[in-house]
PDB file of C-alpha atoms in Angstrom:
ATOM      1  CA  MET A   1      -3.107 -39.501  39.634  1.00  0.00           C
ATOM      2  CA  VAL A   2      -5.651 -38.790  36.907  1.00  0.00           C
ATOM      3  CA  ALA A   3      -5.209 -40.958  33.808  1.00  0.00           C
ATOM      4  CA  ARG A   4      -4.653 -39.157  30.534  1.00  0.00           C
ATOM      5  CA  ALA A   5      -7.634 -39.393  28.181  1.00  0.00           C
ATOM      6  CA  SER A   6      -7.121 -40.625  24.610  1.00  0.00           C
ATOM      7  CA  ALA A   7      -8.930 -39.253  21.561  1.00  0.00           C
ATOM      8  CA  TRP A   8      -8.706 -41.358  18.366  1.00  0.00           C
ATOM      9  CA  VAL A   9      -9.117 -39.217  15.224  1.00  0.00           C
ATOM     10  CA  GLU A  10      -9.281 -40.202  11.560  1.00  0.00           C
ATOM     11  CA  SER A  11     -10.050 -36.894   9.829  1.00  0.00           C
ATOM     12  CA  PRO A  12      -8.831 -33.281  10.062  1.00  0.00           C
ATOM     13  CA  LEU A  13     -12.145 -32.042  11.472  1.00  0.00           C
ATOM     14  CA  GLN A  14     -12.140 -34.768  14.126  1.00  0.00           C
ATOM     15  CA  MET A  15      -8.652 -33.689  15.183  1.00  0.00           C
ATOM     16  CA  LEU A  16      -9.646 -30.040  15.462  1.00  0.00           C
ATOM     17  CA  CYS A  17     -12.822 -30.891  17.383  1.00  0.00           C
ATOM     18  CA  ALA A  18     -10.888 -33.146  19.773  1.00  0.00           C
ATOM     19  CA  VAL A  19      -8.752 -30.108  20.639  1.00  0.00           C
ATOM     20  CA  GLU A  20     -11.920 -28.057  21.165  1.00  0.00           C
ATOM     21  CA  ALA A  21     -13.438 -30.809  23.337  1.00  0.00           C
ATOM     22  CA  HIS A  22     -10.353 -30.808  25.569  1.00  0.00           C
ATOM     23  CA  HIS A  23     -10.434 -27.010  25.736  1.00  0.00           C
ATOM     24  CA  ALA A  24     -14.118 -27.205  26.766  1.00  0.00           C
ATOM     25  CA  GLY A  25     -13.232 -29.553  29.643  1.00  0.00           C
ATOM     26  CA  LEU A  26     -15.006 -32.662  28.346  1.00  0.00           C
ATOM     27  CA  LEU A  27     -11.946 -34.918  28.415  1.00  0.00           C
ATOM     28  CA  GLY A  28     -10.329 -34.100  31.716  1.00  0.00           C
ATOM     29  CA  PRO A  29      -7.121 -32.222  32.538  1.00  0.00           C
ATOM     30  CA  GLU A  30      -4.866 -34.253  30.205  1.00  0.00           C
ATOM     31  CA  THR A  31      -5.642 -35.525  26.715  1.00  0.00           C
ATOM     32  CA  ALA A  32      -3.569 -37.253  24.046  1.00  0.00           C
ATOM     33  CA  VAL A  33      -5.017 -36.772  20.562  1.00  0.00           C
ATOM     34  CA  VAL A  34      -3.953 -39.855  18.599  1.00  0.00           C
ATOM     35  CA  PRO A  35      -4.209 -39.574  14.792  1.00  0.00           C
ATOM     36  CA  ARG A  36      -4.546 -42.594  12.569  1.00  0.00           C
ATOM     37  CA  ALA A  37      -1.279 -43.214  10.706  1.00  0.00           C
ATOM     38  CA  GLY A  38      -0.846 -42.937   6.959  1.00  0.00           C
ATOM     39  CA  LEU A  39      -3.281 -40.094   6.261  1.00  0.00           C
ATOM     40  CA  ARG A  40      -1.634 -37.013   4.723  1.00  0.00           C
ATOM     41  CA  PRO A  41      -4.449 -34.580   5.684  1.00  0.00           C
ATOM     42  CA  LEU A  42      -3.982 -35.565   9.337  1.00  0.00           C
ATOM     43  CA  LYS A  43      -0.267 -34.893   9.069  1.00  0.00           C
ATOM     44  CA  ALA A  44      -0.956 -31.426   7.630  1.00  0.00           C
ATOM     45  CA  THR A  45      -3.558 -30.692  10.299  1.00  0.00           C
ATOM     46  CA  ARG A  46      -1.241 -31.802  13.093  1.00  0.00           C
ATOM     47  CA  ALA A  47       1.505 -29.516  11.773  1.00  0.00           C
ATOM     48  CA  GLU A  48      -0.904 -26.567  11.547  1.00  0.00           C
ATOM     49  CA  LEU A  49      -2.194 -27.139  15.081  1.00  0.00           C
ATOM     50  CA  ARG A  50       1.314 -27.401  16.491  1.00  0.00           C
ATOM     51  CA  SER A  51       2.062 -23.920  15.136  1.00  0.00           C
ATOM     52  CA  LEU A  52      -0.630 -22.535  17.461  1.00  0.00           C
ATOM     53  CA  VAL A  53      -0.868 -22.261  21.250  1.00  0.00           C
ATOM     54  CA  LEU A  54      -2.431 -25.577  22.251  1.00  0.00           C
ATOM     55  CA  PRO A  55      -4.614 -25.799  25.372  1.00  0.00           C
ATOM     56  CA  ASP A  56      -2.837 -26.764  28.583  1.00  0.00           C
ATOM     57  CA  GLY A  57      -2.719 -30.504  29.147  1.00  0.00           C
ATOM     58  CA  LEU A  58      -3.200 -31.443  25.488  1.00  0.00           C
ATOM     59  CA  VAL A  59      -0.663 -33.493  23.527  1.00  0.00           C
ATOM     60  CA  LEU A  60      -0.761 -34.225  19.806  1.00  0.00           C
ATOM     61  CA  ALA A  61       0.544 -37.781  19.892  1.00  0.00           C
ATOM     62  CA  GLU A  62       2.452 -39.571  17.160  1.00  0.00           C
ATOM     63  CA  PRO A  63       0.249 -41.263  14.520  1.00  0.00           C
ATOM     64  CA  ARG A  64      -0.630 -44.912  15.135  1.00  0.00           C
ATOM     65  CA  GLU A  65      -1.849 -47.722  12.912  1.00  0.00           C
ATOM     66  CA  ARG A  66      -4.131 -49.108  15.602  1.00  0.00           C
ATOM     67  CA  MET A  67      -6.471 -47.529  18.095  1.00  0.00           C
ATOM     68  CA  PRO A  68      -5.271 -47.356  21.689  1.00  0.00           C
ATOM     69  CA  ARG A  69      -6.810 -50.033  23.916  1.00  0.00           C
ATOM     70  CA  ARG A  70      -8.638 -47.437  25.985  1.00  0.00           C
ATOM     71  CA  VAL A  71     -10.186 -44.535  24.073  1.00  0.00           C
ATOM     72  CA  GLN A  72     -12.442 -41.950  25.667  1.00  0.00           C
ATOM     73  CA  ALA A  73     -13.165 -39.858  22.548  1.00  0.00           C
ATOM     74  CA  VAL A  74     -13.684 -40.766  18.893  1.00  0.00           C
ATOM     75  CA  GLY A  75     -14.915 -38.975  15.804  1.00  0.00           C
ATOM     76  CA  ASP A  76     -16.307 -41.704  13.567  1.00  0.00           C
ATOM     77  CA  ALA A  77     -19.016 -43.577  15.451  1.00  0.00           C
ATOM     78  CA  PHE A  78     -19.801 -45.540  12.264  1.00  0.00           C
ATOM     79  CA  SER A  79     -16.311 -47.013  11.948  1.00  0.00           C
ATOM     80  CA  GLY A  80     -16.257 -50.797  12.276  1.00  0.00           C
ATOM     81  CA  LYS A  81     -12.985 -50.597  14.195  1.00  0.00           C
ATOM     82  CA  VAL A  82     -14.439 -48.101  16.650  1.00  0.00           C
ATOM     83  CA  GLN A  83     -17.570 -50.194  17.174  1.00  0.00           C
ATOM     84  CA  LEU A  84     -15.537 -53.346  17.773  1.00  0.00           C
ATOM     85  CA  ARG A  85     -13.435 -51.469  20.332  1.00  0.00           C
ATOM     86  CA  TRP A  86     -16.600 -50.387  22.152  1.00  0.00           C
ATOM     87  CA  LEU A  87     -17.787 -53.987  22.326  1.00  0.00           C
ATOM     88  CA  ALA A  88     -14.433 -55.128  23.732  1.00  0.00           C
ATOM     89  CA  SER A  89     -14.195 -52.443  26.422  1.00  0.00           C
ATOM     90  CA  TRP A  90     -15.906 -51.836  29.736  1.00  0.00           C
ATOM     91  CA  PRO A  91     -18.826 -49.343  29.652  1.00  0.00           C
ATOM     92  CA  GLY A  92     -17.800 -45.862  30.697  1.00  0.00           C
ATOM     93  CA  ARG A  93     -17.674 -42.323  29.376  1.00  0.00           C
ATOM     94  CA  VAL A  94     -17.737 -41.968  25.581  1.00  0.00           C
ATOM     95  CA  VAL A  95     -17.284 -38.576  23.914  1.00  0.00           C
ATOM     96  CA  ILE A  96     -18.030 -38.411  20.186  1.00  0.00           C
ATOM     97  CA  VAL A  97     -16.511 -35.338  18.565  1.00  0.00           C
ATOM     98  CA  ASP A  98     -17.884 -33.628  15.484  1.00  0.00           C
ATOM     99  CA  ASP A  99     -17.489 -35.512  12.213  1.00  0.00           C
ATOM    100  CA  GLY A 100     -19.470 -33.221   9.910  1.00  0.00           C
ATOM    101  CA  LEU A 101     -22.695 -34.429   8.324  1.00  0.00           C
ATOM    102  CA  ALA A 102     -22.217 -37.890   9.840  1.00  0.00           C
ATOM    103  CA  THR A 103     -22.839 -36.299  13.235  1.00  0.00           C
ATOM    104  CA  LEU A 104     -26.402 -35.392  12.266  1.00  0.00           C
ATOM    105  CA  ARG A 105     -26.982 -38.947  11.077  1.00  0.00           C
ATOM    106  CA  LEU A 106     -25.632 -40.239  14.389  1.00  0.00           C
ATOM    107  CA  LEU A 107     -27.891 -37.948  16.421  1.00  0.00           C
ATOM    108  CA  GLU A 108     -30.942 -39.128  14.473  1.00  0.00           C
ATOM    109  CA  LEU A 109     -30.064 -42.770  15.137  1.00  0.00           C
ATOM    110  CA  LEU A 110     -29.335 -42.199  18.822  1.00  0.00           C
ATOM    111  CA  ALA A 111     -32.648 -40.375  19.206  1.00  0.00           C
ATOM    112  CA  ALA A 112     -34.481 -43.294  17.558  1.00  0.00           C
ATOM    113  CA  GLY A 113     -33.313 -45.691  20.266  1.00  0.00           C
ATOM    114  CA  PRO A 114     -30.985 -48.706  20.525  1.00  0.00           C
ATOM    115  CA  THR A 115     -32.895 -50.799  17.972  1.00  0.00           C
ATOM    116  CA  ARG A 116     -31.479 -48.730  15.104  1.00  0.00           C
ATOM    117  CA  PRO A 117     -28.021 -49.977  14.046  1.00  0.00           C
ATOM    118  CA  LEU A 118     -25.252 -47.390  13.760  1.00  0.00           C
ATOM    119  CA  LEU A 119     -24.716 -47.411   9.988  1.00  0.00           C
ATOM    120  CA  ARG A 120     -23.811 -44.634   7.572  1.00  0.00           C
ATOM    121  CA  ALA A 121     -26.564 -43.173   5.430  1.00  0.00           C
ATOM    122  CA  ARG A 122     -25.256 -44.906   2.288  1.00  0.00           C
ATOM    123  CA  ALA A 123     -24.071 -48.130   3.939  1.00  0.00           C
ATOM    124  CA  GLU A 124     -25.152 -51.481   2.556  1.00  0.00           C
ATOM    125  CA  GLN A 125     -27.374 -53.323   5.020  1.00  0.00           C
ATOM    126  CA  ALA A 126     -25.286 -56.519   4.934  1.00  0.00           C
ATOM    127  CA  VAL A 127     -26.243 -58.803   7.809  1.00  0.00           C
ATOM    128  CA  PRO A 128     -22.826 -58.937   9.589  1.00  0.00           C
ATOM    129  CA  ARG A 129     -22.328 -55.176   9.317  1.00  0.00           C
ATOM    130  CA  ALA A 130     -25.868 -54.423  10.458  1.00  0.00           C
ATOM    131  CA  ALA A 131     -25.387 -56.798  13.398  1.00  0.00           C
ATOM    132  CA  LEU A 132     -22.228 -54.960  14.461  1.00  0.00           C
ATOM    133  CA  GLY A 133     -23.991 -51.606  14.129  1.00  0.00           C
ATOM    134  CA  LEU A 134     -26.879 -52.851  16.268  1.00  0.00           C
ATOM    135  CA  ALA A 135     -24.547 -54.281  18.907  1.00  0.00           C
ATOM    136  CA  ALA A 136     -22.698 -50.937  19.033  1.00  0.00           C
ATOM    137  CA  ALA A 137     -25.991 -49.075  19.488  1.00  0.00           C
ATOM    138  CA  LEU A 138     -26.986 -51.385  22.341  1.00  0.00           C
ATOM    139  CA  ARG A 139     -23.513 -51.078  23.882  1.00  0.00           C
ATOM    140  CA  LEU A 140     -23.705 -47.280  23.916  1.00  0.00           C
ATOM    141  CA  ARG A 141     -26.882 -47.521  25.974  1.00  0.00           C
ATOM    142  CA  LEU A 142     -24.679 -48.840  28.791  1.00  0.00           C
ATOM    143  CA  SER A 143     -22.284 -45.915  28.515  1.00  0.00           C
ATOM    144  CA  GLU A 144     -22.374 -42.258  29.451  1.00  0.00           C
ATOM    145  CA  VAL A 145     -22.405 -40.722  25.970  1.00  0.00           C
ATOM    146  CA  SER A 146     -21.704 -37.110  25.010  1.00  0.00           C
ATOM    147  CA  VAL A 147     -21.838 -35.765  21.462  1.00  0.00           C
ATOM    148  CA  PHE A 148     -19.744 -32.625  20.978  1.00  0.00           C
ATOM    149  CA  THR A 149     -20.700 -30.647  17.891  1.00  0.00           C
ATOM    150  CA  ALA A 150     -20.625 -27.202  16.312  1.00  0.00           C
ATOM    151  CA  LEU A 151     -23.596 -28.002  14.084  1.00  0.00           C
ATOM    152  CA  SER A 152     -26.952 -26.340  14.520  1.00  0.00           C
ATOM    153  CA  VAL A 153     -29.279 -29.033  15.871  1.00  0.00           C
ATOM    154  CA  GLY A 154     -33.044 -28.459  15.744  1.00  0.00           C
ATOM    155  CA  ASP A 155     -34.902 -28.221  19.041  1.00  0.00           C
ATOM    156  CA  GLU A 156     -36.972 -31.342  18.355  1.00  0.00           C
ATOM    157  CA  LEU A 157     -33.960 -33.498  17.522  1.00  0.00           C
ATOM    158  CA  ALA A 158     -31.957 -32.100  20.447  1.00  0.00           C
ATOM    159  CA  ALA A 159     -34.796 -32.906  22.844  1.00  0.00           C
ATOM    160  CA  ALA A 160     -35.099 -36.443  21.459  1.00  0.00           C
ATOM    161  CA  VAL A 161     -31.355 -37.021  21.813  1.00  0.00           C
ATOM    162  CA  ARG A 162     -31.381 -35.893  25.426  1.00  0.00           C
ATOM    163  CA  ALA A 163     -34.500 -37.973  26.131  1.00  0.00           C
ATOM    164  CA  ALA A 164     -32.514 -40.989  24.910  1.00  0.00           C
ATOM    165  CA  GLY A 165     -29.970 -40.319  27.657  1.00  0.00           C
ATOM    166  CA  VAL A 166     -27.298 -38.744  25.440  1.00  0.00           C
ATOM    167  CA  GLU A 167     -25.633 -35.477  26.437  1.00  0.00           C
ATOM    168  CA  LEU A 168     -25.548 -32.984  23.550  1.00  0.00           C
ATOM    169  CA  VAL A 169     -22.812 -30.363  23.925  1.00  0.00           C
ATOM    170  CA  ARG A 170     -22.682 -27.500  21.445  1.00  0.00           C
ATOM    171  CA  HIS A 171     -19.524 -25.484  20.798  1.00  0.00           C
ATOM    172  CA  ASP A 172     -18.488 -22.537  18.647  1.00  0.00           C
ATOM    173  CA  PHE A 173     -14.754 -23.204  18.171  1.00  0.00           C
ATOM    174  CA  ALA A 174     -13.904 -21.098  21.205  1.00  0.00           C
ATOM    175  CA  TRP A 175     -10.259 -22.195  21.245  1.00  0.00           C
ATOM    176  CA  LEU A 176      -9.708 -21.617  17.519  1.00  0.00           C
ATOM    177  CA  ARG A 177     -11.396 -18.202  17.592  1.00  0.00           C
ATOM    178  CA  ALA A 178      -8.884 -17.139  20.243  1.00  0.00           C
ATOM    179  CA  GLN A 179      -5.928 -17.977  17.982  1.00  0.00           C
ATOM    180  CA  PRO A 180      -4.282 -15.381  15.700  1.00  0.00           C
ATOM    181  CA  PRO A 181      -5.621 -15.360  12.124  1.00  0.00           C
ATOM    182  CA  SER A 182      -3.747 -17.356   9.537  1.00  0.00           C
ATOM    183  CA  ALA A 183      -1.230 -15.213   7.655  1.00  0.00           C
ATOM    184  CA  HIS A 184      -1.192 -17.348   4.501  1.00  0.00           C
ATOM    185  CA  GLY A 185      -4.778 -17.124   3.273  1.00  0.00           C
ATOM    186  CA  PRO A 186      -5.653 -16.814  -0.420  1.00  0.00           C
ATOM    187  CA  ALA A 187      -5.554 -13.469  -2.186  1.00  0.00           C
ATOM    188  CA  GLU A 188      -8.531 -14.228  -4.446  1.00  0.00           C
ATOM    189  CA  ARG A 189     -11.865 -12.667  -3.496  1.00  0.00           C
ATOM    190  CA  THR A 190     -13.798 -15.906  -4.007  1.00  0.00           C
ATOM    191  CA  VAL A 191     -12.877 -19.196  -2.355  1.00  0.00           C
ATOM    192  CA  VAL A 192     -14.545 -22.445  -3.446  1.00  0.00           C
ATOM    193  CA  LEU A 193     -14.552 -25.496  -1.177  1.00  0.00           C
ATOM    194  CA  GLY A 194     -14.260 -28.791  -3.029  1.00  0.00           C
ATOM    195  CA  THR A 195     -16.775 -31.608  -2.643  1.00  0.00           C
ATOM    196  CA  SER A 196     -16.741 -35.389  -2.373  1.00  0.00           C
ATOM    197  CA  LEU A 197     -20.116 -35.710  -4.125  1.00  0.00           C
ATOM    198  CA  VAL A 198     -18.511 -36.209  -7.543  1.00  0.00           C
ATOM    199  CA  ARG A 199     -16.145 -38.970  -6.443  1.00  0.00           C
ATOM    200  CA  ASN A 200     -18.976 -40.660  -4.566  1.00  0.00           C
ATOM    201  CA  GLY A 201     -20.917 -40.848  -7.824  1.00  0.00           C
ATOM    202  CA  LEU A 202     -23.735 -38.623  -6.595  1.00  0.00           C
ATOM    203  CA  VAL A 203     -23.110 -35.543  -8.769  1.00  0.00           C
ATOM    204  CA  HIS A 204     -22.207 -35.519 -12.466  1.00  0.00           C
ATOM    205  CA  ARG A 205     -18.559 -34.582 -13.004  1.00  0.00           C
ATOM    206  CA  ASP A 206     -19.181 -32.581 -16.192  1.00  0.00           C
ATOM    207  CA  ARG A 207     -21.850 -30.386 -14.539  1.00  0.00           C
ATOM    208  CA  TYR A 208     -19.621 -29.627 -11.585  1.00  0.00           C
ATOM    209  CA  LEU A 209     -16.578 -28.780 -13.743  1.00  0.00           C
ATOM    210  CA  ARG A 210     -18.708 -26.622 -16.035  1.00  0.00           C
ATOM    211  CA  TRP A 211     -19.935 -24.644 -13.034  1.00  0.00           C
ATOM    212  CA  LEU A 212     -16.338 -24.034 -11.892  1.00  0.00           C
ATOM    213  CA  ASN A 213     -15.384 -22.903 -15.415  1.00  0.00           C
ATOM    214  CA  GLU A 214     -18.272 -20.434 -15.484  1.00  0.00           C
ATOM    215  CA  LEU A 215     -17.250 -19.006 -12.109  1.00  0.00           C
ATOM    216  CA  ALA A 216     -13.591 -18.714 -13.139  1.00  0.00           C
ATOM    217  CA  ALA A 217     -14.612 -16.888 -16.325  1.00  0.00           C
ATOM    218  CA  GLN A 218     -16.063 -14.132 -14.133  1.00  0.00           C
ATOM    219  CA  GLU A 219     -13.227 -13.781 -11.591  1.00  0.00           C
ATOM    220  CA  PRO A 220     -10.149 -15.633 -10.258  1.00  0.00           C
ATOM    221  CA  LEU A 221     -10.924 -18.458  -7.844  1.00  0.00           C
ATOM    222  CA  ALA A 222      -9.065 -20.079  -4.976  1.00  0.00           C
ATOM    223  CA  TYR A 223     -10.011 -23.761  -4.865  1.00  0.00           C
ATOM    224  CA  TYR A 224      -9.549 -25.927  -1.773  1.00  0.00           C
ATOM    225  CA  PRO A 225     -10.068 -29.612  -2.662  1.00  0.00           C
ATOM    226  CA  HIS A 226     -12.056 -31.898  -0.422  1.00  0.00           C
ATOM    227  CA  ARG A 227      -9.831 -34.478   1.254  1.00  0.00           C
ATOM    228  CA  ARG A 228     -11.739 -37.290  -0.516  1.00  0.00           C
ATOM    229  CA  GLU A 229     -11.819 -35.592  -3.905  1.00  0.00           C
ATOM    230  CA  ASP A 230     -10.509 -37.616  -6.851  1.00  0.00           C
ATOM    231  CA  PRO A 231      -6.893 -36.557  -7.623  1.00  0.00           C
ATOM    232  CA  VAL A 232      -7.696 -36.822 -11.333  1.00  0.00           C
ATOM    233  CA  ASP A 233     -10.487 -34.275 -10.923  1.00  0.00           C
ATOM    234  CA  VAL A 234      -8.226 -31.987  -8.904  1.00  0.00           C
ATOM    235  CA  ALA A 235      -5.614 -32.173 -11.677  1.00  0.00           C
ATOM    236  CA  LEU A 236      -8.265 -31.185 -14.228  1.00  0.00           C
ATOM    237  CA  ILE A 237      -9.369 -28.259 -12.071  1.00  0.00           C
ATOM    238  CA  ARG A 238      -5.760 -27.156 -11.646  1.00  0.00           C
ATOM    239  CA  GLU A 239      -5.451 -26.813 -15.428  1.00  0.00           C
ATOM    240  CA  ARG A 240      -8.465 -24.510 -15.695  1.00  0.00           C
ATOM    241  CA  PRO A 241      -7.577 -20.838 -16.375  1.00  0.00           C
ATOM    242  CA  GLY A 242      -8.400 -18.563 -13.482  1.00  0.00           C
ATOM    243  CA  ILE A 243      -8.379 -21.280 -10.791  1.00  0.00           C
ATOM    244  CA  THR A 244      -5.600 -21.620  -8.212  1.00  0.00           C
ATOM    245  CA  VAL A 245      -5.696 -24.928  -6.350  1.00  0.00           C
ATOM    246  CA  HIS A 246      -4.491 -24.830  -2.742  1.00  0.00           C
ATOM    247  CA  ASP A 247      -3.477 -28.256  -1.437  1.00  0.00           C
ATOM    248  CA  ALA A 248      -3.932 -27.345   2.196  1.00  0.00           C
ATOM    249  CA  GLY A 249      -4.801 -30.734   3.683  1.00  0.00           C
ATOM    250  CA  ALA A 250      -5.842 -29.136   6.978  1.00  0.00           C
ATOM    251  CA  PRO A 251      -9.552 -28.375   7.505  1.00  0.00           C
ATOM    252  CA  ALA A 252     -11.009 -25.187   6.065  1.00  0.00           C
ATOM    253  CA  GLU A 253     -11.718 -23.952   9.587  1.00  0.00           C
ATOM    254  CA  LEU A 254      -7.945 -23.739  10.133  1.00  0.00           C
ATOM    255  CA  THR A 255      -6.696 -22.662   6.710  1.00  0.00           C
ATOM    256  CA  LEU A 256      -9.321 -20.004   5.988  1.00  0.00           C
ATOM    257  CA  ARG A 257      -9.538 -18.326   9.373  1.00  0.00           C
ATOM    258  CA  GLY A 258      -7.511 -15.380   8.055  1.00  0.00           C
ATOM    259  CA  LEU A 259      -9.918 -14.331   5.279  1.00  0.00           C
ATOM    260  CA  SER A 260     -10.677 -10.616   5.142  1.00  0.00           C
ATOM    261  CA  PRO A 261     -13.890  -8.593   4.826  1.00  0.00           C
ATOM    262  CA  GLY A 262     -15.022  -8.574   1.203  1.00  0.00           C
ATOM    263  CA  GLN A 263     -13.876 -12.117   0.531  1.00  0.00           C
ATOM    264  CA  ARG A 264     -16.423 -14.912   0.244  1.00  0.00           C
ATOM    265  CA  VAL A 265     -16.611 -18.707   0.484  1.00  0.00           C
ATOM    266  CA  LEU A 266     -18.780 -20.800  -1.848  1.00  0.00           C
ATOM    267  CA  SER A 267     -19.584 -24.456  -1.302  1.00  0.00           C
ATOM    268  CA  LEU A 268     -22.005 -27.166  -2.272  1.00  0.00           C
ATOM    269  CA  PRO A 269     -23.882 -28.540   0.779  1.00  0.00           C
ATOM    270  CA  SER A 270     -21.332 -29.057   3.539  1.00  0.00           C
ATOM    271  CA  THR A 271     -21.228 -28.805   7.310  1.00  0.00           C
ATOM    272  CA  ALA A 272     -18.111 -26.637   6.856  1.00  0.00           C
ATOM    273  CA  LEU A 273     -20.510 -23.826   5.957  1.00  0.00           C
ATOM    274  CA  THR A 274     -21.868 -23.813   9.508  1.00  0.00           C
ATOM    275  CA  SER A 275     -18.489 -23.683  11.222  1.00  0.00           C
ATOM    276  CA  LEU A 276     -17.075 -21.136   8.776  1.00  0.00           C
ATOM    277  CA  ARG A 277     -20.016 -18.826   9.414  1.00  0.00           C
ATOM    278  CA  VAL A 278     -19.216 -18.989  13.125  1.00  0.00           C
ATOM    279  CA  LEU A 279     -15.539 -18.226  12.494  1.00  0.00           C
ATOM    280  CA  LEU A 280     -15.725 -15.793   9.577  1.00  0.00           C
ATOM    281  CA  GLY A 281     -19.120 -14.103   9.871  1.00  0.00           C
ATOM    282  CA  PRO A 282     -17.956 -11.645  12.559  1.00  0.00           C
ATOM    283  CA  ARG A 283     -15.044 -10.717  10.254  1.00  0.00           C
ATOM    284  CA  GLY A 284     -17.393  -9.666   7.441  1.00  0.00           C
ATOM    285  CA  VAL A 285     -16.668 -12.694   5.235  1.00  0.00           C
ATOM    286  CA  ALA A 286     -19.683 -14.066   3.363  1.00  0.00           C
ATOM    287  CA  VAL A 287     -20.127 -17.848   3.535  1.00  0.00           C
ATOM    288  CA  GLU A 288     -22.603 -18.855   0.824  1.00  0.00           C
ATOM    289  CA  PRO A 289     -24.175 -22.252   0.111  1.00  0.00           C
ATOM    290  CA  VAL A 290     -24.632 -23.348  -3.497  1.00  0.00           C
ATOM    291  CA  ASP A 291     -27.756 -25.375  -4.195  1.00  0.00           C
ATOM    292  CA  VAL A 292     -27.282 -28.515  -6.279  1.00  0.00           C
ATOM    293  CA  PRO A 293     -29.452 -28.253  -9.420  1.00  0.00           C
ATOM    294  CA  ASP A 294     -31.672 -31.248 -10.084  1.00  0.00           C
ATOM    295  CA  ASP A 295     -29.822 -32.187 -13.276  1.00  0.00           C
ATOM    296  CA  TRP A 296     -26.503 -32.437 -11.398  1.00  0.00           C
ATOM    297  CA  TRP A 297     -27.646 -35.438  -9.343  1.00  0.00           C
ATOM    298  CA  THR A 298     -26.940 -38.918 -10.676  1.00  0.00           C
ATOM    299  CA  SER A 299     -29.263 -41.917 -10.450  1.00  0.00           C
ATOM    300  CA  ARG A 300     -27.306 -43.083  -7.386  1.00  0.00           C
ATOM    301  CA  ALA A 301     -28.568 -40.095  -5.391  1.00  0.00           C
ATOM    302  CA  ALA A 302     -31.943 -41.334  -4.171  1.00  0.00           C
ATOM    303  CA  PRO A 303     -34.411 -38.668  -2.993  1.00  0.00           C
ATOM    304  CA  ALA A 304     -33.930 -39.608   0.672  1.00  0.00           C
ATOM    305  CA  LEU A 305     -30.155 -39.340   0.321  1.00  0.00           C
ATOM    306  CA  ARG A 306     -30.437 -35.979  -1.461  1.00  0.00           C
ATOM    307  CA  SER A 307     -32.550 -34.710   1.421  1.00  0.00           C
ATOM    308  CA  HIS A 308     -29.974 -35.949   3.926  1.00  0.00           C
ATOM    309  CA  LEU A 309     -27.081 -34.352   2.052  1.00  0.00           C
ATOM    310  CA  THR A 310     -28.766 -31.002   1.499  1.00  0.00           C
ATOM    311  CA  GLY A 311     -30.350 -30.766   4.946  1.00  0.00           C
ATOM    312  CA  VAL A 312     -27.317 -29.164   6.566  1.00  0.00           C
ATOM    313  CA  PRO A 313     -28.482 -26.559   9.107  1.00  0.00           C
ATOM    314  CA  GLY A 314     -27.414 -23.032   8.362  1.00  0.00           C
TER     315      GLY A 314
END
């Protein structure tokens, strides 16, 4: 009897990509997708996914506070809890599903070799945390690692990742594209995806809100907040004339798949642009990046970090 694989997910995109990874055959015939408990966006995503025809052999398990003891797939390779679990388990197959921009950071670190600790781009290099990140990097060298992503990865980076012994598997949301379009998409022509850059202190709040006001003065907007966006900022945006805020919770790839030709999606730098182009481009929906003007960045956004944040492949 083949054991059921477990996928531990902590974000809406991770949950969606775990479903895609199972559909692509990376996790075996049976997979339980286990969401972390207490996160409203995961609850909304789980409900949206359950309204669709899930792949055979896949179960959306009940949320849990703790990771299962044996996990074959994860989304956040930079999570301290995930890294500790790797250190406490026997080497085997590890599948890392897409986690947005963090996936590119992970690929760069894996390509650089096991001497680079697995730390987020903005993480403080505290000695205990760096030690855990280094131990996790060394531990992965003993495992059979696959990274499953929809992002466009440059040939040079892809070759370096594979040379480091890591399998790189690209996907194009094959399962989701086969599902019927969402029937409850926005009526507005222009959809704006929210950003976490303001709450993270990297972009000035007043510049960002002014830009939204200028857009809304030209035409009605549908605004989909980022899951990490400050609720105070969302409340301010909700009060702006001409802007309708949609508290979807589920990832944009799910909620916006029903957009029609003539509609468009605007967003500051985000990996969602890549996946939405795959899903919506064939439908005649424009997916347009918005460059961050120099005067929007705060002093906390160092040049190297700006380059990392804006270097999302198209």
